[in-house]
Amino acid sequence: MKHSRKIYCMNNISEAGLSHFRKGYEITDDLDSAAGILVRSADMTEMEFSDEVRAIARAGAGVNNIPLERCAEEGIVVFNTPGANANSVKELVLTGMLMASRNVLDAAAWVKDNTDDPDIKKNAEKAKKAFSGHEISGKKLGVIGLGAIGVLVANAAVELGMEVYGYDPYLSVGSAWHLSPQVHYAPQLEDVCKVADYITIHVPFMPSTKGMIGEEQISYMHEGAVFMNFARDALVDEAAMSAALENGKIRMYVTDFPNTVSAKMKNAVVLPHIGASTEEAEENCAVMAVKELQDYIDNGNITHSVNYPDLNAGICQTAARVAILHRNIPNVISQITAFFGNNGLNIENIVSKSRDAYEYTIIDISSQMPYDTEESLSKIDGVIRVRQFCDTDPRDGKAGL
């Protein structure tokens, strides 16, 4: 039977993104009937998903609000939108650095506190000494993580006259191409900590990066250094950071993640998670999420998945296509291809890619598939989900998706 092209929005999603859905798609209020889910920050970790759900697209980069492993086990592909909000975050990082350098918030607060002073103009000249700051030109900036955001921050800082040091043991070729040649490469995290006056972190949160900035890393930093965190709060050991702020080792901590610890820190500028809160970023994320979701539902192509491998077979040009989400174990693909051989079907094209425990395979067939294709392939040990495209079920004349 023909499957749903209904989309459920967990949060308000920019109309600029939703307008990219082609004819046949429908925004629904019924989660159980949805083929795809669009989400921003809503917590999905405890949600149960119907068998109809095939994909979840996060309009943003972080996916800690989505149960990735459970989704993979249920054959639900999860997408994110890396880089779509990069410029928005970059601009806020630069804002944070300038606020920390020039005591902007304290200075503005003084004016607000003295609005009724008839001599405010004269007294401001005396008060401004308390808000004396530093220029960032000529200072050293350390950038931890050189992905889409880190590269933009590093390049912008170079243009502002800073000496920039970057650390990223997993630097991609694409990021390397876009990185200014004036950025110095730091082979170790501690090298950035030792040299920089300002440090900003831009790495994904995962078990290996949790608390990666702790007491040891802080001990390497300059006396009076400024640390900025616009990535994830859990990347920083907040007890260690709080202690460093108390004793003056760190002059200021600028973070976009308020919690019961950071909100009470001395000498901290804590913002209410507004890094991607621009109209442009929300539109960019929504457009990318919609395109990812649509290409997967319509063609089976995976781009920017966080729980399955990316794989693109283009648009189906043959009589039929089948896409199989399965475990990365021996003999699964041989059993899949044997099914088609046993039914006298010629495979025009096959592409397959694995990622950790999971694998994804797309096969294009030159003739109509048997009506029991999904049922038969689903019985193979290790197969999680089977989907058909282009083909017509001879029993009802409807395309399978």
Short mmCIF file of N, CA and C in Angstrom, two decimals, residues 133-300:
data_model
loop_
_atom_site.label_atom_id
_atom_site.label_comp_id
_atom_site.label_asym_id
_atom_site.label_seq_id
_atom_site.Cartn_x
_atom_site.Cartn_y
_atom_site.Cartn_z
N GLY A 133 38.49 48.28 29.60
CA GLY A 133 38.65 46.91 29.10
C GLY A 133 39.90 46.69 28.28
N HIS A 134 39.83 45.76 27.37
CA HIS A 134 40.97 45.39 26.53
C HIS A 134 40.52 45.31 25.07
N GLU A 135 41.43 45.62 24.17
CA GLU A 135 41.17 45.40 22.76
C GLU A 135 41.51 43.95 22.42
N ILE A 136 40.76 43.37 21.47
CA ILE A 136 41.05 41.98 21.09
C ILE A 136 42.09 41.90 19.98
N SER A 137 42.28 43.00 19.24
CA SER A 137 43.30 42.99 18.19
C SER A 137 44.68 42.74 18.80
N GLY A 138 45.40 41.80 18.23
CA GLY A 138 46.73 41.45 18.73
C GLY A 138 46.72 40.38 19.80
N LYS A 139 45.52 40.05 20.33
CA LYS A 139 45.42 39.00 21.33
C LYS A 139 45.35 37.63 20.66
N LYS A 140 45.54 36.59 21.46
CA LYS A 140 45.55 35.22 20.93
C LYS A 140 44.23 34.52 21.26
N LEU A 141 43.65 33.92 20.22
CA LEU A 141 42.40 33.17 20.38
C LEU A 141 42.67 31.70 20.09
N GLY A 142 42.21 30.85 20.99
CA GLY A 142 42.28 29.41 20.77
C GLY A 142 40.91 28.88 20.40
N VAL A 143 40.84 28.13 19.31
CA VAL A 143 39.57 27.56 18.85
C VAL A 143 39.66 26.04 18.96
N ILE A 144 38.84 25.47 19.82
CA ILE A 144 38.82 24.02 20.01
C ILE A 144 37.67 23.46 19.18
N GLY A 145 38.00 22.75 18.12
CA GLY A 145 37.00 22.21 17.21
C GLY A 145 36.87 23.09 15.98
N LEU A 146 37.28 22.55 14.83
CA LEU A 146 37.29 23.34 13.60
C LEU A 146 36.29 22.78 12.59
N GLY A 147 35.05 22.66 13.05
CA GLY A 147 33.96 22.30 12.15
C GLY A 147 33.42 23.57 11.50
N ALA A 148 32.16 23.55 11.10
CA ALA A 148 31.57 24.68 10.40
C ALA A 148 31.64 25.97 11.22
N ILE A 149 31.30 25.88 12.51
CA ILE A 149 31.31 27.09 13.35
C ILE A 149 32.73 27.50 13.69
N GLY A 150 33.54 26.54 14.12
CA GLY A 150 34.91 26.85 14.52
C GLY A 150 35.71 27.52 13.42
N VAL A 151 35.54 27.06 12.18
CA VAL A 151 36.26 27.66 11.05
C VAL A 151 35.82 29.10 10.84
N LEU A 152 34.51 29.36 10.92
CA LEU A 152 34.02 30.73 10.74
C LEU A 152 34.54 31.65 11.84
N VAL A 153 34.54 31.16 13.08
CA VAL A 153 35.05 31.96 14.19
C VAL A 153 36.53 32.26 14.01
N ALA A 154 37.31 31.22 13.66
CA ALA A 154 38.75 31.39 13.48
C ALA A 154 39.05 32.40 12.39
N ASN A 155 38.38 32.28 11.25
CA ASN A 155 38.63 33.18 10.13
C ASN A 155 38.23 34.62 10.47
N ALA A 156 37.10 34.78 11.16
CA ALA A 156 36.66 36.13 11.54
C ALA A 156 37.64 36.77 12.51
N ALA A 157 38.17 35.97 13.43
CA ALA A 157 39.12 36.49 14.41
C ALA A 157 40.41 36.94 13.73
N VAL A 158 40.84 36.20 12.71
CA VAL A 158 42.02 36.61 11.94
C VAL A 158 41.77 37.97 11.31
N GLU A 159 40.57 38.16 10.73
CA GLU A 159 40.23 39.43 10.10
C GLU A 159 40.19 40.57 11.12
N LEU A 160 39.92 40.24 12.39
CA LEU A 160 39.87 41.26 13.45
C LEU A 160 41.25 41.53 14.04
N GLY A 161 42.25 40.90 13.49
CA GLY A 161 43.62 41.17 13.92
C GLY A 161 44.12 40.29 15.04
N MET A 162 43.43 39.19 15.31
CA MET A 162 43.87 38.29 16.37
C MET A 162 44.82 37.23 15.83
N GLU A 163 45.63 36.69 16.71
CA GLU A 163 46.49 35.56 16.37
C GLU A 163 45.73 34.30 16.80
N VAL A 164 45.41 33.44 15.85
CA VAL A 164 44.48 32.34 16.11
C VAL A 164 45.20 30.99 16.09
N TYR A 165 44.86 30.17 17.08
CA TYR A 165 45.38 28.80 17.17
C TYR A 165 44.18 27.85 17.17
N GLY A 166 44.24 26.83 16.33
CA GLY A 166 43.13 25.89 16.23
C GLY A 166 43.53 24.47 16.56
N TYR A 167 42.65 23.79 17.28
CA TYR A 167 42.89 22.38 17.63
C TYR A 167 41.70 21.54 17.19
N ASP A 168 41.97 20.51 16.41
CA ASP A 168 40.93 19.56 16.00
C ASP A 168 41.60 18.31 15.45
N PRO A 169 41.63 17.23 16.24
CA PRO A 169 42.28 16.00 15.76
C PRO A 169 41.52 15.33 14.63
N TYR A 170 40.27 15.75 14.38
CA TYR A 170 39.46 15.14 13.33
C TYR A 170 39.11 16.15 12.23
N LEU A 171 40.00 17.08 11.99
CA LEU A 171 39.76 18.13 10.99
C LEU A 171 39.47 17.51 9.63
N SER A 172 38.31 17.86 9.06
CA SER A 172 37.91 17.32 7.77
C SER A 172 38.61 18.07 6.64
N VAL A 173 38.64 17.45 5.48
CA VAL A 173 39.25 18.08 4.31
C VAL A 173 38.50 19.35 3.96
N GLY A 174 37.15 19.29 4.01
CA GLY A 174 36.34 20.45 3.69
C GLY A 174 36.63 21.63 4.60
N SER A 175 36.73 21.36 5.91
CA SER A 175 37.03 22.43 6.86
C SER A 175 38.43 22.98 6.64
N ALA A 176 39.38 22.10 6.33
CA ALA A 176 40.75 22.53 6.10
C ALA A 176 40.84 23.48 4.90
N TRP A 177 40.04 23.19 3.87
CA TRP A 177 40.04 24.04 2.68
C TRP A 177 39.53 25.44 2.99
N HIS A 178 38.56 25.53 3.91
CA HIS A 178 37.95 26.82 4.21
C HIS A 178 38.67 27.60 5.32
N LEU A 179 39.61 26.96 5.99
CA LEU A 179 40.30 27.59 7.11
C LEU A 179 41.39 28.54 6.61
N SER A 180 41.45 29.72 7.21
CA SER A 180 42.48 30.69 6.82
C SER A 180 43.87 30.10 7.04
N PRO A 181 44.79 30.32 6.08
CA PRO A 181 46.16 29.81 6.25
C PRO A 181 46.89 30.50 7.40
N GLN A 182 46.33 31.59 7.91
CA GLN A 182 46.97 32.30 9.02
C GLN A 182 46.66 31.66 10.38
N VAL A 183 45.76 30.67 10.40
CA VAL A 183 45.44 29.99 11.65
C VAL A 183 46.54 28.98 11.96
N HIS A 184 47.10 29.07 13.15
CA HIS A 184 48.16 28.14 13.58
C HIS A 184 47.54 26.82 14.03
N TYR A 185 48.16 25.72 13.64
CA TYR A 185 47.66 24.40 14.04
C TYR A 185 48.24 24.01 15.38
N ALA A 186 47.38 23.63 16.31
CA ALA A 186 47.81 23.16 17.63
C ALA A 186 47.65 21.64 17.68
N PRO A 187 48.73 20.88 17.81
CA PRO A 187 48.61 19.42 17.79
C PRO A 187 47.93 18.82 19.01
N GLN A 188 47.93 19.51 20.13
CA GLN A 188 47.32 19.00 21.36
C GLN A 188 46.41 20.05 21.98
N LEU A 189 45.39 19.59 22.69
CA LEU A 189 44.46 20.50 23.36
C LEU A 189 45.20 21.42 24.32
N GLU A 190 46.16 20.88 25.04
CA GLU A 190 46.87 21.69 26.03
C GLU A 190 47.68 22.81 25.37
N ASP A 191 48.05 22.63 24.09
CA ASP A 191 48.79 23.68 23.38
C ASP A 191 47.94 24.92 23.22
N VAL A 192 46.64 24.73 22.93
CA VAL A 192 45.72 25.86 22.83
C VAL A 192 45.55 26.52 24.19
N CYS A 193 45.36 25.69 25.22
CA CYS A 193 45.13 26.22 26.57
C CYS A 193 46.31 27.06 27.06
N LYS A 194 47.50 26.65 26.71
CA LYS A 194 48.70 27.34 27.21
C LYS A 194 48.93 28.68 26.54
N VAL A 195 48.51 28.84 25.30
CA VAL A 195 48.91 30.01 24.53
C VAL A 195 47.85 31.10 24.45
N ALA A 196 46.57 30.75 24.61
CA ALA A 196 45.49 31.68 24.25
C ALA A 196 45.06 32.61 25.39
N ASP A 197 44.72 33.84 25.01
CA ASP A 197 44.10 34.79 25.92
C ASP A 197 42.59 34.55 26.00
N TYR A 198 42.03 34.13 24.88
CA TYR A 198 40.60 33.79 24.77
C TYR A 198 40.51 32.39 24.17
N ILE A 199 39.58 31.60 24.67
CA ILE A 199 39.40 30.24 24.16
C ILE A 199 37.92 30.00 23.91
N THR A 200 37.61 29.41 22.78
CA THR A 200 36.22 29.08 22.47
C THR A 200 36.14 27.63 22.01
N ILE A 201 35.11 26.94 22.43
CA ILE A 201 34.99 25.50 22.14
C ILE A 201 33.81 25.24 21.20
N HIS A 202 34.05 24.39 20.19
CA HIS A 202 33.03 24.07 19.19
C HIS A 202 33.15 22.61 18.75
N VAL A 203 32.89 21.72 19.69
CA VAL A 203 32.93 20.29 19.39
C VAL A 203 31.57 19.68 19.75
N PRO A 204 31.20 18.57 19.12
CA PRO A 204 29.92 17.93 19.46
C PRO A 204 29.98 17.28 20.83
N PHE A 205 28.84 17.19 21.48
CA PHE A 205 28.79 16.50 22.77
C PHE A 205 28.61 15.01 22.54
N MET A 206 29.48 14.23 23.15
CA MET A 206 29.40 12.77 23.12
C MET A 206 30.14 12.28 24.36
N PRO A 207 30.05 10.99 24.68
CA PRO A 207 30.72 10.51 25.89
C PRO A 207 32.20 10.87 25.96
N SER A 208 32.88 10.86 24.81
CA SER A 208 34.32 11.13 24.80
C SER A 208 34.66 12.61 25.01
N THR A 209 33.68 13.50 24.80
CA THR A 209 33.96 14.94 24.97
C THR A 209 33.34 15.51 26.25
N LYS A 210 32.58 14.70 26.97
CA LYS A 210 31.97 15.18 28.20
C LYS A 210 33.05 15.63 29.19
N GLY A 211 32.94 16.86 29.67
CA GLY A 211 33.89 17.38 30.64
C GLY A 211 35.31 17.49 30.12
N MET A 212 35.49 17.67 28.80
CA MET A 212 36.84 17.70 28.24
C MET A 212 37.63 18.94 28.68
N ILE A 213 36.90 19.97 29.14
CA ILE A 213 37.56 21.12 29.75
C ILE A 213 37.35 21.02 31.25
N GLY A 214 38.38 20.55 31.93
CA GLY A 214 38.29 20.33 33.37
C GLY A 214 39.44 20.98 34.10
N GLU A 215 39.69 20.53 35.29
CA GLU A 215 40.71 21.14 36.15
C GLU A 215 42.08 21.13 35.49
N GLU A 216 42.45 20.00 34.84
CA GLU A 216 43.77 19.93 34.22
C GLU A 216 43.91 20.94 33.09
N GLN A 217 42.91 21.00 32.20
CA GLN A 217 42.99 21.92 31.07
C GLN A 217 43.00 23.38 31.55
N ILE A 218 42.21 23.68 32.56
CA ILE A 218 42.17 25.03 33.10
C ILE A 218 43.52 25.41 33.72
N SER A 219 44.20 24.44 34.30
CA SER A 219 45.50 24.73 34.92
C SER A 219 46.53 25.20 33.90
N TYR A 220 46.36 24.82 32.63
CA TYR A 220 47.28 25.24 31.59
C TYR A 220 47.01 26.67 31.10
N MET A 221 45.82 27.19 31.37
CA MET A 221 45.41 28.46 30.78
C MET A 221 46.09 29.64 31.44
N HIS A 222 46.15 30.75 30.69
CA HIS A 222 46.70 32.00 31.20
C HIS A 222 45.93 32.47 32.42
N GLU A 223 46.62 33.11 33.33
CA GLU A 223 45.94 33.79 34.43
C GLU A 223 45.10 34.92 33.84
N GLY A 224 43.81 34.89 34.09
CA GLY A 224 42.94 35.93 33.55
C GLY A 224 42.41 35.64 32.16
N ALA A 225 42.48 34.39 31.71
CA ALA A 225 41.97 34.02 30.38
C ALA A 225 40.44 34.09 30.38
N VAL A 226 39.87 34.22 29.18
CA VAL A 226 38.42 34.20 29.00
C VAL A 226 38.06 32.92 28.26
N PHE A 227 37.07 32.19 28.78
CA PHE A 227 36.64 30.96 28.13
C PHE A 227 35.20 31.11 27.67
N MET A 228 34.94 30.69 26.42
CA MET A 228 33.59 30.82 25.84
C MET A 228 33.08 29.45 25.42
N ASN A 229 31.84 29.19 25.78
CA ASN A 229 31.22 27.90 25.47
C ASN A 229 29.85 28.13 24.83
N PHE A 230 29.82 28.01 23.50
CA PHE A 230 28.57 28.12 22.76
C PHE A 230 28.26 26.79 22.06
N ALA A 231 28.80 25.71 22.62
CA ALA A 231 28.60 24.38 22.02
C ALA A 231 27.64 23.54 22.86
N ARG A 232 28.06 23.12 24.05
CA ARG A 232 27.21 22.38 24.98
C ARG A 232 27.77 22.55 26.39
N ASP A 233 26.89 22.71 27.37
CA ASP A 233 27.37 22.93 28.73
C ASP A 233 28.17 21.76 29.27
N ALA A 234 27.79 20.53 28.89
CA ALA A 234 28.44 19.34 29.44
C ALA A 234 29.87 19.15 28.96
N LEU A 235 30.32 19.96 28.02
CA LEU A 235 31.71 19.88 27.56
C LEU A 235 32.66 20.42 28.63
N VAL A 236 32.12 21.23 29.53
CA VAL A 236 32.93 21.88 30.56
C VAL A 236 32.58 21.32 31.93
N ASP A 237 33.61 20.97 32.69
CA ASP A 237 33.42 20.58 34.09
C ASP A 237 33.09 21.86 34.85
N GLU A 238 31.82 22.07 35.13
CA GLU A 238 31.40 23.36 35.66
C GLU A 238 31.86 23.60 37.09
N ALA A 239 32.10 22.54 37.84
CA ALA A 239 32.64 22.72 39.19
C ALA A 239 34.06 23.28 39.10
N ALA A 240 34.85 22.75 38.17
CA ALA A 240 36.21 23.24 37.98
C ALA A 240 36.21 24.66 37.45
N MET A 241 35.28 24.95 36.53
CA MET A 241 35.22 26.31 35.98
C MET A 241 34.79 27.31 37.04
N SER A 242 33.81 26.92 37.87
CA SER A 242 33.35 27.80 38.93
C SER A 242 34.48 28.13 39.90
N ALA A 243 35.28 27.12 40.24
CA ALA A 243 36.41 27.33 41.15
C ALA A 243 37.44 28.26 40.52
N ALA A 244 37.68 28.10 39.22
CA ALA A 244 38.66 28.94 38.53
C ALA A 244 38.20 30.39 38.45
N LEU A 245 36.89 30.59 38.35
CA LEU A 245 36.35 31.96 38.35
C LEU A 245 36.46 32.58 39.75
N GLU A 246 36.24 31.77 40.74
CA GLU A 246 36.33 32.27 42.12
C GLU A 246 37.74 32.71 42.47
N ASN A 247 38.74 31.94 42.06
CA ASN A 247 40.12 32.27 42.44
C ASN A 247 40.82 33.18 41.43
N GLY A 248 40.10 33.57 40.35
CA GLY A 248 40.67 34.51 39.39
C GLY A 248 41.51 33.89 38.29
N LYS A 249 41.67 32.58 38.31
CA LYS A 249 42.44 31.93 37.24
C LYS A 249 41.79 32.24 35.89
N ILE A 250 40.46 32.10 35.82
CA ILE A 250 39.70 32.48 34.63
C ILE A 250 38.99 33.80 34.92
N ARG A 251 39.22 34.79 34.06
CA ARG A 251 38.64 36.12 34.30
C ARG A 251 37.15 36.14 34.03
N MET A 252 36.74 35.43 32.97
CA MET A 252 35.31 35.43 32.64
C MET A 252 34.96 34.16 31.87
N TYR A 253 33.78 33.64 32.16
CA TYR A 253 33.22 32.49 31.44
C TYR A 253 31.97 32.97 30.74
N VAL A 254 31.95 32.85 29.42
CA VAL A 254 30.79 33.25 28.62
C VAL A 254 30.15 31.99 28.06
N THR A 255 28.91 31.73 28.42
CA THR A 255 28.26 30.49 27.99
C THR A 255 26.82 30.76 27.56
N ASP A 256 26.34 29.93 26.68
CA ASP A 256 24.99 30.06 26.15
C ASP A 256 24.04 29.04 26.77
N PHE A 257 24.48 28.46 27.94
CA PHE A 257 23.72 27.36 28.52
C PHE A 257 23.47 27.58 30.02
N PRO A 258 22.35 28.19 30.33
CA PRO A 258 22.04 28.42 31.74
C PRO A 258 21.57 27.14 32.42
N ASN A 259 22.08 26.90 33.60
CA ASN A 259 21.60 25.81 34.45
C ASN A 259 21.80 26.24 35.90
N THR A 260 21.48 25.37 36.83
CA THR A 260 21.54 25.76 38.23
C THR A 260 22.97 26.07 38.70
N VAL A 261 23.97 25.57 37.97
CA VAL A 261 25.36 25.86 38.34
C VAL A 261 25.85 27.12 37.63
N SER A 262 25.74 27.16 36.30
CA SER A 262 26.29 28.28 35.54
C SER A 262 25.61 29.60 35.89
N ALA A 263 24.31 29.56 36.17
CA ALA A 263 23.57 30.80 36.46
C ALA A 263 24.08 31.49 37.72
N LYS A 264 24.73 30.74 38.61
CA LYS A 264 25.22 31.30 39.86
C LYS A 264 26.72 31.57 39.86
N MET A 265 27.39 31.32 38.75
CA MET A 265 28.84 31.49 38.70
C MET A 265 29.25 32.95 38.82
N LYS A 266 30.31 33.17 39.55
CA LYS A 266 30.90 34.50 39.65
C LYS A 266 31.61 34.82 38.33
N ASN A 267 31.51 36.07 37.90
CA ASN A 267 32.19 36.53 36.68
C ASN A 267 31.84 35.69 35.44
N ALA A 268 30.59 35.36 35.34
CA ALA A 268 30.13 34.61 34.16
C ALA A 268 29.04 35.42 33.44
N VAL A 269 29.10 35.39 32.13
CA VAL A 269 28.02 35.94 31.30
C VAL A 269 27.27 34.74 30.77
N VAL A 270 26.04 34.55 31.24
CA VAL A 270 25.25 33.37 30.88
C VAL A 270 24.05 33.82 30.06
N LEU A 271 23.97 33.34 28.85
CA LEU A 271 22.89 33.71 27.93
C LEU A 271 21.90 32.56 27.81
N PRO A 272 20.65 32.85 27.46
CA PRO A 272 19.60 31.82 27.46
C PRO A 272 19.52 31.02 26.16
N HIS A 273 20.65 30.43 25.76
CA HIS A 273 20.71 29.53 24.60
C HIS A 273 20.17 30.21 23.34
N ILE A 274 20.79 31.33 22.97
CA ILE A 274 20.31 32.10 21.83
C ILE A 274 21.25 32.02 20.63
N GLY A 275 22.21 31.09 20.67
CA GLY A 275 23.20 31.00 19.59
C GLY A 275 22.60 30.91 18.21
N ALA A 276 21.54 30.12 18.07
CA ALA A 276 20.91 29.94 16.76
C ALA A 276 19.60 30.70 16.64
N SER A 277 19.36 31.61 17.57
CA SER A 277 18.07 32.32 17.60
C SER A 277 18.11 33.57 16.73
N THR A 278 18.29 33.35 15.45
CA THR A 278 18.12 34.42 14.47
C THR A 278 17.14 33.92 13.42
N GLU A 279 16.46 34.83 12.80
CA GLU A 279 15.51 34.45 11.76
C GLU A 279 16.21 33.69 10.63
N GLU A 280 17.42 34.15 10.31
CA GLU A 280 18.16 33.52 9.21
C GLU A 280 18.57 32.09 9.56
N ALA A 281 19.05 31.89 10.78
CA ALA A 281 19.49 30.55 11.19
C ALA A 281 18.31 29.58 11.24
N GLU A 282 17.20 30.04 11.79
CA GLU A 282 16.02 29.17 11.88
C GLU A 282 15.53 28.78 10.49
N GLU A 283 15.59 29.71 9.55
CA GLU A 283 15.19 29.40 8.18
C GLU A 283 16.16 28.41 7.55
N ASN A 284 17.46 28.67 7.71
CA ASN A 284 18.46 27.78 7.12
C ASN A 284 18.34 26.35 7.65
N CYS A 285 18.15 26.23 8.96
CA CYS A 285 18.02 24.90 9.57
C CYS A 285 16.76 24.20 9.08
N ALA A 286 15.66 24.95 9.01
CA ALA A 286 14.40 24.35 8.57
C ALA A 286 14.48 23.89 7.12
N VAL A 287 15.06 24.71 6.26
CA VAL A 287 15.18 24.34 4.85
C VAL A 287 16.02 23.08 4.69
N MET A 288 17.16 23.02 5.39
CA MET A 288 18.03 21.85 5.28
C MET A 288 17.34 20.60 5.83
N ALA A 289 16.66 20.73 6.97
CA ALA A 289 15.97 19.59 7.57
C ALA A 289 14.88 19.05 6.65
N VAL A 290 14.11 19.96 6.05
CA VAL A 290 13.03 19.54 5.15
C VAL A 290 13.60 18.82 3.94
N LYS A 291 14.67 19.33 3.37
CA LYS A 291 15.28 18.70 2.19
C LYS A 291 15.82 17.31 2.52
N GLU A 292 16.44 17.17 3.68
CA GLU A 292 16.95 15.86 4.10
C GLU A 292 15.82 14.86 4.27
N LEU A 293 14.79 15.30 4.96
CA LEU A 293 13.64 14.44 5.25
C LEU A 293 12.96 14.00 3.95
N GLN A 294 12.76 14.94 3.07
CA GLN A 294 12.05 14.68 1.82
C GLN A 294 12.85 13.75 0.91
N ASP A 295 14.16 13.95 0.82
CA ASP A 295 14.98 13.10 -0.05
C ASP A 295 15.01 11.67 0.46
N TYR A 296 14.95 11.52 1.78
CA TYR A 296 14.93 10.16 2.33
C TYR A 296 13.58 9.49 2.10
N ILE A 297 12.51 10.21 2.38
CA ILE A 297 11.17 9.63 2.21
C ILE A 297 10.90 9.31 0.74
N ASP A 298 11.30 10.19 -0.17
CA ASP A 298 11.00 10.00 -1.58
C ASP A 298 11.97 9.08 -2.31
N ASN A 299 13.27 9.18 -1.96
CA ASN A 299 14.29 8.46 -2.73
C ASN A 299 15.13 7.48 -1.93
N GLY A 300 15.04 7.55 -0.60
CA GLY A 300 15.85 6.67 0.23
C GLY A 300 17.24 7.18 0.49
#
